[in-house]
Structures are given as structure tokens and as C-alpha cells.
Coordinates of C-alpha atoms in Angstrom, one line a residue:
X1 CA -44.3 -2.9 -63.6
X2 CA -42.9 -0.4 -60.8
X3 CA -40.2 -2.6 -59.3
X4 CA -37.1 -1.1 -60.3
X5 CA -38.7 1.6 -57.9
X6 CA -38.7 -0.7 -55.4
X7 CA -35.4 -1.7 -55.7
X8 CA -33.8 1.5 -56.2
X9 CA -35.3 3.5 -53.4
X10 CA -35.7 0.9 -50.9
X11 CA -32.0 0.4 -50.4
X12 CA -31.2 4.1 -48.7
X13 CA -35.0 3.4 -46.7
X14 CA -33.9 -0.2 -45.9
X15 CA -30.2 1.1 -44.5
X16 CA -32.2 3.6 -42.3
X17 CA -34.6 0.9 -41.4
X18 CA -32.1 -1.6 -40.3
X19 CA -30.3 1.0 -38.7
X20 CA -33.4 2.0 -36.4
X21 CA -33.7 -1.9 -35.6
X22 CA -30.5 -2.5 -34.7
X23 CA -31.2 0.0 -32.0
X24 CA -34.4 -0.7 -30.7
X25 CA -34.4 -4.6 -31.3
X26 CA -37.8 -4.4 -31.4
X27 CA -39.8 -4.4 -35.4
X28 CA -43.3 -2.6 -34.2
X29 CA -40.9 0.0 -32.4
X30 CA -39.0 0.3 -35.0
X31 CA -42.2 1.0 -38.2
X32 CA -43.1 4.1 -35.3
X33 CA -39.7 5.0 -35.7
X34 CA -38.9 5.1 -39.2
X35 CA -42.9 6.2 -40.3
X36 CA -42.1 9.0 -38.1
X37 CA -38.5 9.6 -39.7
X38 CA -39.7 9.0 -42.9
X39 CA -42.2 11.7 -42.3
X40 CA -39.5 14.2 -41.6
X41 CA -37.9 13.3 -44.4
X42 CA -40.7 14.4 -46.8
X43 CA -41.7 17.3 -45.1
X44 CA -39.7 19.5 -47.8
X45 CA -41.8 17.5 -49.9
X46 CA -44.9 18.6 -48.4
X47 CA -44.4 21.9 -47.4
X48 CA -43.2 22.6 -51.1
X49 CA -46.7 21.1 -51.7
X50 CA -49.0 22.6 -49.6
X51 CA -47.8 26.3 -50.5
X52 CA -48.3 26.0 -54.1
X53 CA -51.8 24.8 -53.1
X54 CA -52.2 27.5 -50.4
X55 CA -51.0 30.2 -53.0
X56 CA -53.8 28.8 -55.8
X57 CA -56.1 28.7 -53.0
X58 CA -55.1 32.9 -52.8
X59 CA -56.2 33.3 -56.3
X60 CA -59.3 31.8 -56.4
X61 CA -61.3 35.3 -56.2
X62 CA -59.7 36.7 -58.7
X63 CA -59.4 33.5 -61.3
X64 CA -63.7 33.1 -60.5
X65 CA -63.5 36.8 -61.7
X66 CA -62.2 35.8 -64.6
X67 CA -64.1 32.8 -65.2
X68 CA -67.1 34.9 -65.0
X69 CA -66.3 37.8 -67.3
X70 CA -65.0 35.2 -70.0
X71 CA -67.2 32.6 -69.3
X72 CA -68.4 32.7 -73.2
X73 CA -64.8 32.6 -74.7
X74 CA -63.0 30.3 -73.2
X75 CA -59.5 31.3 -75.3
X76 CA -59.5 34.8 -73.7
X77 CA -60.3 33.1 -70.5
X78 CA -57.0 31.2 -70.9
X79 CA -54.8 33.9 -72.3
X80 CA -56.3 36.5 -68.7
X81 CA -55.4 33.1 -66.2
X82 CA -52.2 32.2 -68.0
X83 CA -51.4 36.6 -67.8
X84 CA -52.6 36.2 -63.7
X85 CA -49.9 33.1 -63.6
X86 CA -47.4 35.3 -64.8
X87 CA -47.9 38.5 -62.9
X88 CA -48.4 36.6 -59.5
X89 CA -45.7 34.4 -60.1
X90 CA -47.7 31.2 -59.5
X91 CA -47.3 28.2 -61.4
X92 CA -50.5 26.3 -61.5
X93 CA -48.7 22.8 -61.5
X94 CA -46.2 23.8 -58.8
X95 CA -48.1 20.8 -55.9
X96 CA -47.4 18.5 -58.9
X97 CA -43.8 17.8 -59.2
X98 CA -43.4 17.4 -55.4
X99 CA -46.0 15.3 -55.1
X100 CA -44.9 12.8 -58.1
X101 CA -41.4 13.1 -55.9
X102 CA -43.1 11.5 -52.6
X103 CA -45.3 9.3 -54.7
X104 CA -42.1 7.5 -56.3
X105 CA -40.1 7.8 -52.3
X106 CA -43.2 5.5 -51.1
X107 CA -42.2 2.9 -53.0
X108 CA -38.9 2.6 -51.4
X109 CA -40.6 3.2 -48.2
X110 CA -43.1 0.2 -49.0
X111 CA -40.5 -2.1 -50.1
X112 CA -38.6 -1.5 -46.9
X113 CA -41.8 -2.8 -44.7
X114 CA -42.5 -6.2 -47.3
X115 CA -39.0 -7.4 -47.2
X116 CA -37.6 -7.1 -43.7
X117 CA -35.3 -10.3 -44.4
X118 CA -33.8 -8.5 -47.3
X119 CA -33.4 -4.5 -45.6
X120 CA -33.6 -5.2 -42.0
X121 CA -31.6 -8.9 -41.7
X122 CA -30.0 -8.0 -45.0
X123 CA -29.5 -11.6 -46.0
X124 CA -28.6 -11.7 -49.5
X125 CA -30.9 -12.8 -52.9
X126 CA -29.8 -16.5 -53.0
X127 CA -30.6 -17.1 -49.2
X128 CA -34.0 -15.0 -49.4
X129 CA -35.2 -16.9 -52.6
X130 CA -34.1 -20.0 -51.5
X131 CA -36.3 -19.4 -48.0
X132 CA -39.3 -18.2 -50.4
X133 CA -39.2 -21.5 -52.4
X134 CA -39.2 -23.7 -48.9
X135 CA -42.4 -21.0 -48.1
X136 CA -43.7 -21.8 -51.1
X137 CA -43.8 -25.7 -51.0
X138 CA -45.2 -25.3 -47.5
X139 CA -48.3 -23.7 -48.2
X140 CA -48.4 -25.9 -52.1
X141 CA -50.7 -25.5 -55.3
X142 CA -49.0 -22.5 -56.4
X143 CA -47.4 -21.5 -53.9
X144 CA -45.6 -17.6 -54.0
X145 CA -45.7 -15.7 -56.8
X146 CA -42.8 -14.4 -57.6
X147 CA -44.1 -11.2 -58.0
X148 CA -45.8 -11.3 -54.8
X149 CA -44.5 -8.0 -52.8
X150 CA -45.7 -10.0 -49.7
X151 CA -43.6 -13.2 -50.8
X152 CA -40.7 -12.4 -47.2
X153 CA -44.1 -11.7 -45.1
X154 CA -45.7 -14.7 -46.0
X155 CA -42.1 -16.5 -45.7
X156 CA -41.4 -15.4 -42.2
X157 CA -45.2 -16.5 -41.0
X158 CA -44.4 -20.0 -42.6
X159 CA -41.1 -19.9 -40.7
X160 CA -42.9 -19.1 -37.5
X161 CA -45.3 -22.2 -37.9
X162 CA -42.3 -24.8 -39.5
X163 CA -39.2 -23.7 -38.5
X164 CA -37.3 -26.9 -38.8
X165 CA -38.8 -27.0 -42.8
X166 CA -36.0 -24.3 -43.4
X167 CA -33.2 -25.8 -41.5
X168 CA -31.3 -26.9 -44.3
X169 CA -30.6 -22.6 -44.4
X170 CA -28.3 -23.6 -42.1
X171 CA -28.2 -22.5 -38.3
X172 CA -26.9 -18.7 -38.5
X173 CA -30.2 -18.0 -41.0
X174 CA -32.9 -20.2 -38.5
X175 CA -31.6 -18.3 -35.3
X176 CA -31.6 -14.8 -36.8
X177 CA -34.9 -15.4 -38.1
X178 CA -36.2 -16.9 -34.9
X179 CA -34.9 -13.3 -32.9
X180 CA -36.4 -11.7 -35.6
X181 CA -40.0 -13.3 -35.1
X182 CA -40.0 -13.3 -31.4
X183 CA -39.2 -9.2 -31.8
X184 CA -41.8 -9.2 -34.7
X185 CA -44.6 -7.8 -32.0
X186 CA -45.8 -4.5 -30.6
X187 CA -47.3 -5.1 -27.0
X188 CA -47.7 -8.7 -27.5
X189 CA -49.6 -8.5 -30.9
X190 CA -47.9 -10.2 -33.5
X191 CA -47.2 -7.9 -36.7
X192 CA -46.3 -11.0 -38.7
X193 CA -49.8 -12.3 -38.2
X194 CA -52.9 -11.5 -40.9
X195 CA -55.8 -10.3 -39.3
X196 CA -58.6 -12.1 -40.2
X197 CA -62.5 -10.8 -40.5
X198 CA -63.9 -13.8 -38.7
X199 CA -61.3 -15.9 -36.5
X200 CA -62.1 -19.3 -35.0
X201 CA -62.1 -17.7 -31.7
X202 CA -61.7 -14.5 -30.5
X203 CA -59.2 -13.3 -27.7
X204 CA -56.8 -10.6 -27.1
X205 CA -55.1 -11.2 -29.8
X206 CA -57.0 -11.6 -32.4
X207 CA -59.2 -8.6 -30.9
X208 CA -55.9 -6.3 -31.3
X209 CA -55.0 -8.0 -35.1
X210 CA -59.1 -7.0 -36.2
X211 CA -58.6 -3.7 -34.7
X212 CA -55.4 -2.9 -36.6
X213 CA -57.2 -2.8 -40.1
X214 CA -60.2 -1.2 -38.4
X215 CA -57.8 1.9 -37.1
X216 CA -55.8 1.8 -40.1
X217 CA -59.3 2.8 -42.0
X218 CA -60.3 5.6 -39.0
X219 CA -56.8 7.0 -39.7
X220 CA -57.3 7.4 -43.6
X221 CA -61.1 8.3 -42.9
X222 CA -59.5 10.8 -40.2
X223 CA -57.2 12.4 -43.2
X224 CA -60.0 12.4 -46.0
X225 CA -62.8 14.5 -43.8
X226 CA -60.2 16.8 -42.8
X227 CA -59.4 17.8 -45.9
X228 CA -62.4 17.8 -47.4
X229 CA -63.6 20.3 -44.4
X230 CA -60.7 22.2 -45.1
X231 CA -61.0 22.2 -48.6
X232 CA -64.2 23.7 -48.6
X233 CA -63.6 26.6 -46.1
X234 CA -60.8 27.5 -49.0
X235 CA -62.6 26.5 -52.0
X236 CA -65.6 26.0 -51.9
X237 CA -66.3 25.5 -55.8
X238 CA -63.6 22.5 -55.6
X239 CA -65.1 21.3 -52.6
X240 CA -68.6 20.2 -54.7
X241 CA -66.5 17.8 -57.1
X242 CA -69.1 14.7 -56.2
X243 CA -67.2 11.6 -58.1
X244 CA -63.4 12.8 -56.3
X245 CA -65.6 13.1 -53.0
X246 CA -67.0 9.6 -53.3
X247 CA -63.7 8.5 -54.7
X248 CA -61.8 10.1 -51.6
X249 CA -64.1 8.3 -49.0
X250 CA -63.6 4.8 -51.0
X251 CA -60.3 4.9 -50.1
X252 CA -60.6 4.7 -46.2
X253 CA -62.8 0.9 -47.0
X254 CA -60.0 0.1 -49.4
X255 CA -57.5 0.6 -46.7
X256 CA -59.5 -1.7 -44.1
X257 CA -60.0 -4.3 -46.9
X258 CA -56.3 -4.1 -47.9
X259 CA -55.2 -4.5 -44.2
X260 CA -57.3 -7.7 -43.6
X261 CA -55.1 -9.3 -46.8
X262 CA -52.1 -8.6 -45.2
X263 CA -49.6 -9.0 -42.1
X264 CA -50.8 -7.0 -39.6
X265 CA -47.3 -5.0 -39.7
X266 CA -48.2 -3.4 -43.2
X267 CA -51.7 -1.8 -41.5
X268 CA -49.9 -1.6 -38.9
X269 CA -47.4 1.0 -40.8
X270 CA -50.6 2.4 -43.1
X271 CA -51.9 3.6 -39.6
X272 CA -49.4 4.7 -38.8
X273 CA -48.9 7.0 -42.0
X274 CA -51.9 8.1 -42.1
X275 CA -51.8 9.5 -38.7
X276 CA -48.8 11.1 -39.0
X277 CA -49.5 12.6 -41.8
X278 CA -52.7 14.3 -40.9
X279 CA -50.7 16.0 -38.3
X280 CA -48.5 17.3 -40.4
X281 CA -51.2 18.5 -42.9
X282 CA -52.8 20.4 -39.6
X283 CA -49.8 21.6 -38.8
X284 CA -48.8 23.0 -42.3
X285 CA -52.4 24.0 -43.1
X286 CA -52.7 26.5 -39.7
X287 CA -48.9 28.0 -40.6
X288 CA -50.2 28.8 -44.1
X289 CA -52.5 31.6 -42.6
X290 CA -54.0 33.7 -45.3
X291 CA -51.6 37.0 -43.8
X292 CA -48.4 34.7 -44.5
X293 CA -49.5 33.9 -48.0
X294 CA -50.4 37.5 -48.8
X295 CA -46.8 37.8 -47.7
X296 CA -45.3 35.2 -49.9
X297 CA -46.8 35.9 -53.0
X298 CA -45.5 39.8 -52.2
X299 CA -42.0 38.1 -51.8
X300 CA -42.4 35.7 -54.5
X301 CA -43.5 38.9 -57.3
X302 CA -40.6 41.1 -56.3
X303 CA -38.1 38.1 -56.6
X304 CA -39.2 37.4 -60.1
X305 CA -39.5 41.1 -60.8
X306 CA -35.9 41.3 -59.1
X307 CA -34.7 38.0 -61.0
X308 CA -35.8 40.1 -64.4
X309 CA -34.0 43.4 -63.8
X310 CA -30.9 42.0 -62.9
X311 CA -30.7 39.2 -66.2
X312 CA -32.0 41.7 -68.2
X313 CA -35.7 41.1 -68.5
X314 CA -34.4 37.0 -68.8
X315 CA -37.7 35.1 -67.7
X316 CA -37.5 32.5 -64.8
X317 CA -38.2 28.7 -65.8
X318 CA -41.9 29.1 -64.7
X319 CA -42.6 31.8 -66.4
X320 CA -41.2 30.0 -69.3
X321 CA -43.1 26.6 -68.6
X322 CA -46.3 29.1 -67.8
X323 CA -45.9 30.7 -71.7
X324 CA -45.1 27.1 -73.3
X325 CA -48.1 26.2 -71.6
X326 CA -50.2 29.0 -72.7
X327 CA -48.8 28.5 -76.3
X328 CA -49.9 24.8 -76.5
X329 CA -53.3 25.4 -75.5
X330 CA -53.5 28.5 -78.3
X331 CA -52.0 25.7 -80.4
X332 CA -55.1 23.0 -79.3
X333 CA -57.8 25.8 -79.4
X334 CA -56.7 26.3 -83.0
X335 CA -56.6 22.3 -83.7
X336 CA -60.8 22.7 -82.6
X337 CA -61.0 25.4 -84.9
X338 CA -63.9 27.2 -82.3
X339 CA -64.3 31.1 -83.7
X340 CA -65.4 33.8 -81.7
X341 CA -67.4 36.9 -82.3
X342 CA -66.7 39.9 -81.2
X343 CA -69.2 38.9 -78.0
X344 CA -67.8 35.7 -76.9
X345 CA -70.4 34.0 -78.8
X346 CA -69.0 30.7 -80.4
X347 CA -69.4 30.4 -84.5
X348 CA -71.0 27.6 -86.4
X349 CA -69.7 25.8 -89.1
X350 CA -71.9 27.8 -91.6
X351 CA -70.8 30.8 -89.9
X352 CA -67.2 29.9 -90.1
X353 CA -67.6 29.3 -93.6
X354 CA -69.3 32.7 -94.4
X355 CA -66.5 34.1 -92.4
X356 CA -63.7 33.3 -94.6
X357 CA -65.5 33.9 -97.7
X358 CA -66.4 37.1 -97.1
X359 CA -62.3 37.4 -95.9
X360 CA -61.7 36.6 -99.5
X361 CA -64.6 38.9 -101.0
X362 CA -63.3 42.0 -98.7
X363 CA -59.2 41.4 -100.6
X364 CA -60.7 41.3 -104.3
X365 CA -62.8 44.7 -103.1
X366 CA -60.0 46.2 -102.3
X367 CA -57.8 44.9 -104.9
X368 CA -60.5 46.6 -106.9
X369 CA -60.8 49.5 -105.4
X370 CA -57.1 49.9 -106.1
X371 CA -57.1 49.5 -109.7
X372 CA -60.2 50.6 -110.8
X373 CA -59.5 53.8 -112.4
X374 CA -56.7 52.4 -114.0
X375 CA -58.6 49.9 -115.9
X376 CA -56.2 47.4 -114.2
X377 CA -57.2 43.2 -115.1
X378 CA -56.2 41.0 -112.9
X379 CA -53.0 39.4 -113.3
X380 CA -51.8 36.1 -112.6
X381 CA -49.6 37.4 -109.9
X382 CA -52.5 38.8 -108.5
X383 CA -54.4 35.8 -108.3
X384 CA -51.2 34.0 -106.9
X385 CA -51.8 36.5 -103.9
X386 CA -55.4 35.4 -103.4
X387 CA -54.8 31.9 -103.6
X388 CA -52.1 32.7 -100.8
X389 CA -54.7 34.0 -98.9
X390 CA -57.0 31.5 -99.2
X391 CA -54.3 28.6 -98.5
X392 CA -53.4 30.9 -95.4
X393 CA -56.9 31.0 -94.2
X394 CA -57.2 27.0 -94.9
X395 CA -54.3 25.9 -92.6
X396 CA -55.5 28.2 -90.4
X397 CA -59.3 27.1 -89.8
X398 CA -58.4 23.9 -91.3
X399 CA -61.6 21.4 -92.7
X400 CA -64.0 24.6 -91.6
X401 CA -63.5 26.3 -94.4
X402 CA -64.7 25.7 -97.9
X403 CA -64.5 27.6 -101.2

């Protein structure tokens, strides 16, 4: 479904990739290198990301202030937090478009680690399919998928155990690939290898391929408790969501599950990542100190009240998205057709019908009132205005109302 992504942002990752290879000559030196690079690369990304977050985390008091004074209208409640938006200059989806950026770079990133004979030995398509196929009869019944993202993994271990099935490649393609596999190892553990849960025997090896999954789990496990710690020093209401909680700590099993169904190089790299970036979230997380965000939300207000004065009162982009926002959920409130009293308290059906009649009753009384002493009867232009009124009041409240 996603594989154009693959395709298109894996060639700039896979040029980068091949370029750290070609240096090191070594493939688990080289994943340290580029995770680590990679990192870098995104760290606009995430610092973009974790300051929008830092600066809704700043608002919390006063949004539960609101939430409590307007807990029974829920309209006005939008209207005060779309008006706090505004003023503080915070756009409440600012961590999202930064994050969908480094969600779609991963898949370039991913497709660089699954198809090192395409980015790092960069043969071309016809040579790679053509080594998949031979791959493919090896292991027989159905062989590779072609949509297999693993299919130049799962090629490369075949290669490894029958290299003479993929001599007819010719001699340039069996040598590179045979440098390639003897590099394919970190520390004598083979990154082409799949752990496995329960091997034949156990020895060093296989010791080092079980733990790799194992760590690659700790790592993500690592990440998820440390923001759920830090999460709930901020915000504390957020903090009690129990399904995302579960959900979060699912994922660290998923990631030891996934790693046992794959070359050890792929957990190898999700260890990696994980690792990396819980550093990065420390490091971002301690220079986002309450004091500095008081300070960049001061900054942030007088730029937009700057950015006003000088365009002449000219709202920014967020402050437009903020105020189309604000207008589509006036726009879905309406489609509910929820009334409020002048409480908070939410009308019933009956009582939205008793409203608009007596909105119709209170016109003809003062129609009346108007032309009483003028023994005035009503006209048919007259009652063309009332049955405005009453068509106005029926797109309005919509089905609610009734005659």
C-alpha cells in the first residue's frame, strides 16, 4: 500500500547508507552509523515536536480551568480554548505535522535496512529480481512474495548457504555478495542470521542472535516507561489514559516478537533506534525547562502580536487554521442541534421544541403589539415574514423543531 514511500525516500537514505559502507566496510558498523545520522537528521523534526508538546503541556492549568468552569456547555468550552489558542499563540496540532513528516522519512529509512543489495551494493532491478527468483526456488512451495519487504534479506541468507545456486549471476555479483556476507556481522554475530526462540543448540552465537530481539524490546520498554513517567510529572490527567497505557507497553512485546521474524540486522537497527532516540527525548525533554517555555511562549505572543501590527492586523496561518478550526466545530455543534440554557444545562427535544414555538409566539405578540391600535389584520406580507422566521429557525435547529 505504502511502497512508493519506500521507493521514493529510500534512495537519498540508501546514497547515505552506501556512502557510510563504503567507508567502514563493515554492515553492523555501518546501521550504528547511519541510525545515529539518521537521528541527527530528524532532530529538527523532533525538536519542532517536542516544543509544541512542551508549550500544551504549559497550558494545561489554565485549559483544566476552563474545563471546569464550562464543564456543562461544552460549545462555550470550545469557543474559551479555541480564544486561549489564539492569545497564546499555540496551535494545538502543531506535534502533528512533524511527526507525520518523520513517520513517512522512516519508511525510506526502513527500506534502506531490507534492501542492502539494492542501496548499499546498488545492483540494479533485473539483477536483484533475478537473485530473489533463484532465493525463491531454493527455499520452494511458494517461495518470496513479491511483496515481501524482507525478499533481499531472505536472498542474501540463501546466498550464504548455496552460493554456487546463483552463479549463473555471473562472477562480479557472487564475489560482491560474498564480501558483502562475510562484512554482514558485528563482533562475530551474523546480522543476516534470524534469531530463533528455541535453536537446536545453543552457543555464542545463537546466545548473541536471542539476545538481540530481547534488547531490541528493553530498548522500546526503556522509551515507553520514560515517557510515561514523564508524562505524568507534566500531565497528570493524560497520564491515566488506561487503553494508550496498555497499548504503549504492547508495543515493547511486539518489537521482541517482530525481531525473532526477522534478520537479526533489522532488531538489530530497532535497538538501535530505540536507544538513540530515548536519548534524544532526555535530552530535549531536560532543555525544555518550564523557565525556557515561559520564555518561548513570551517570544512566540509578541511575534504574532508583532507579525499583526506590521501587516496590518493580517492573522498568521495558525491563527487562521486555529479560527477555521473553531468554525467547523461551531458548524458540527449546530449539525447535533444540542441547546443550552442560560446555565449550561443541555435542552431536550421537548424543550427545544417549546423553544422555538414560543420564538414564534413572542414575533406575532409583538407584531400585535404594533398594530393593535390601528385595527391592523394581518397581511399576507406579514405572514411571508413569519414563515421566514420559522424556515430560519428550521435550518437552524434542523429535525428539532416542529410546528
Amino acid at each position: 500500500m505504502f511502497s512508493f514511500l519506500y521507493d521514493i525516500f529510500g534512495i537519498p537514505f540508501g546514497f547515505l547508507m552506501r556512502l557510510i559502507y563504503n567507508l567502514v566496510n563493515n554492515y553492523g558498523v555501518a546501521i550504528i552509523i547511519f541510525t545515529l545520522v539518521t537521528k541527527i537528521i530528524f532532530l529538527p523534526v523532533s525538536y519542532k515536536t517536542q516544543k509544541s508538546s512542551a508549550r500544551m503541556q504549559a497550558l494545561n492549568p489554565k485549559l483544566e480551568k476552563l474545563r471546569k468552569s464550562y464543564q456543562n456547555n461544552p460549545q462555550k468550552l470550545q469557543e474559551e480554548q479555541m480564544k486561549l489558542y489564539q492569545e497564546e499563540g499555540v496551535n494545538p496540532m502543531g506535534s502533528c505535522l512533524p511527526a507525520v513528516i518523520q513517520m513517512v522519512l522512516i519508511f525510506g529509512v526502513l527500506d534502506v535496512v531490507y534492501r542492502p543489495l539494492t542501496h548499499i551494493l546498488d545492483f540494479g532491478k533485473g539483477v536483484v529480481a533475478d537473485a530473489v527468483n533463484i532465493a525463491s526456488g531454493i527455499i520452494g512451495g511458494k517461495g518470496i512474495q513479491s511483496n515481501d519487504l524482507r525478499r533481499e534479506l531472505i536472498t542474501l541468507e540463501q546466498f550464504k548457504n548455496f552460493p554456487e545456486k546463483f552463479s549463473e549471476l555471473g562472477s562480479e555479483f557472487t564475489s560482491e555478495v560474498t564480501e558483502f556476507c562475510n562484512n554482514f556481522q558485528l563482533f562475530g554475530i551474523n546480522l543476516g542470521a534470524t534469531p530463533e526462540f528455541r535453536p537446536e543448540f545453543w552457543n555464542a552465537e545463537t546466545i548473541s542472535l536471542f539476545l538481540i530481539p530481547v534488547l531490541a524490546g528493553a530498548a522500546q520498554l526503556l522509551q515507553t516507561v520514560y515517557m510515561q513517567i514523564h508524562q505524568k510529572k507534566k500531565n497528570p490527567a493524560m497520564a491515566s489514559m488506561g487503553c494508550m497505557t496498555a497499548y504503549l507497553y504492547i508495543l515493547p512485546l511486539f518489537s521482541v516478537w517482530f525481531a525473532f521474524q526477522v534478520p537479526a540486522g533489522v532488531g538489530f537497527y530497532w535497538m538501535l533506534s530505540s536507544l538513540f532516540s530515548f536519548v534524544i527525548n532526555l535530552a530535549l525533554n531536560c532543555y525544555f525547562s518550564d523557565e525556557r517555555i515561559a520564555v518561548i511562549v513570551e517570544k512566540d505572543r509578541q511575534k504574532a502580536k508583532k507579525y499583526a501590527e506590521v501587516n496590518g492586523g493580517k492573522k498568521t496561518f495558525m491563527q487562521k487554521m486555529l479560527e477555521q478550526q473553531q468554525a467547523i466545530e461551531a458548524e458540527q455543534q449546530k449539525q447535533r442541534q444540542t441547546i443550552y440554557d442560560e446555565n449550561g444545562r443541555k435542552l431536550s427535544r421537548n424543550e427545544i421544541n417549546n423553544y422555538n414555538r414560543q420564538k414564534i409566539n413572542d414575533a406575532r405578540e409583538k407584531m400585535n403589539e404594533k398594530y393593535s391600535d390601528s385595527d391592523y389584520v394581518c397581511t399576507p406580507e406579514d405572514e411571508l415574514v413569519i414563515e421566514n422566521a420559522r424556515q430560519r429557525i428550521a435550518e437552524k435547529y434542523g429535525d428539532t423543531y416542529e410546528n
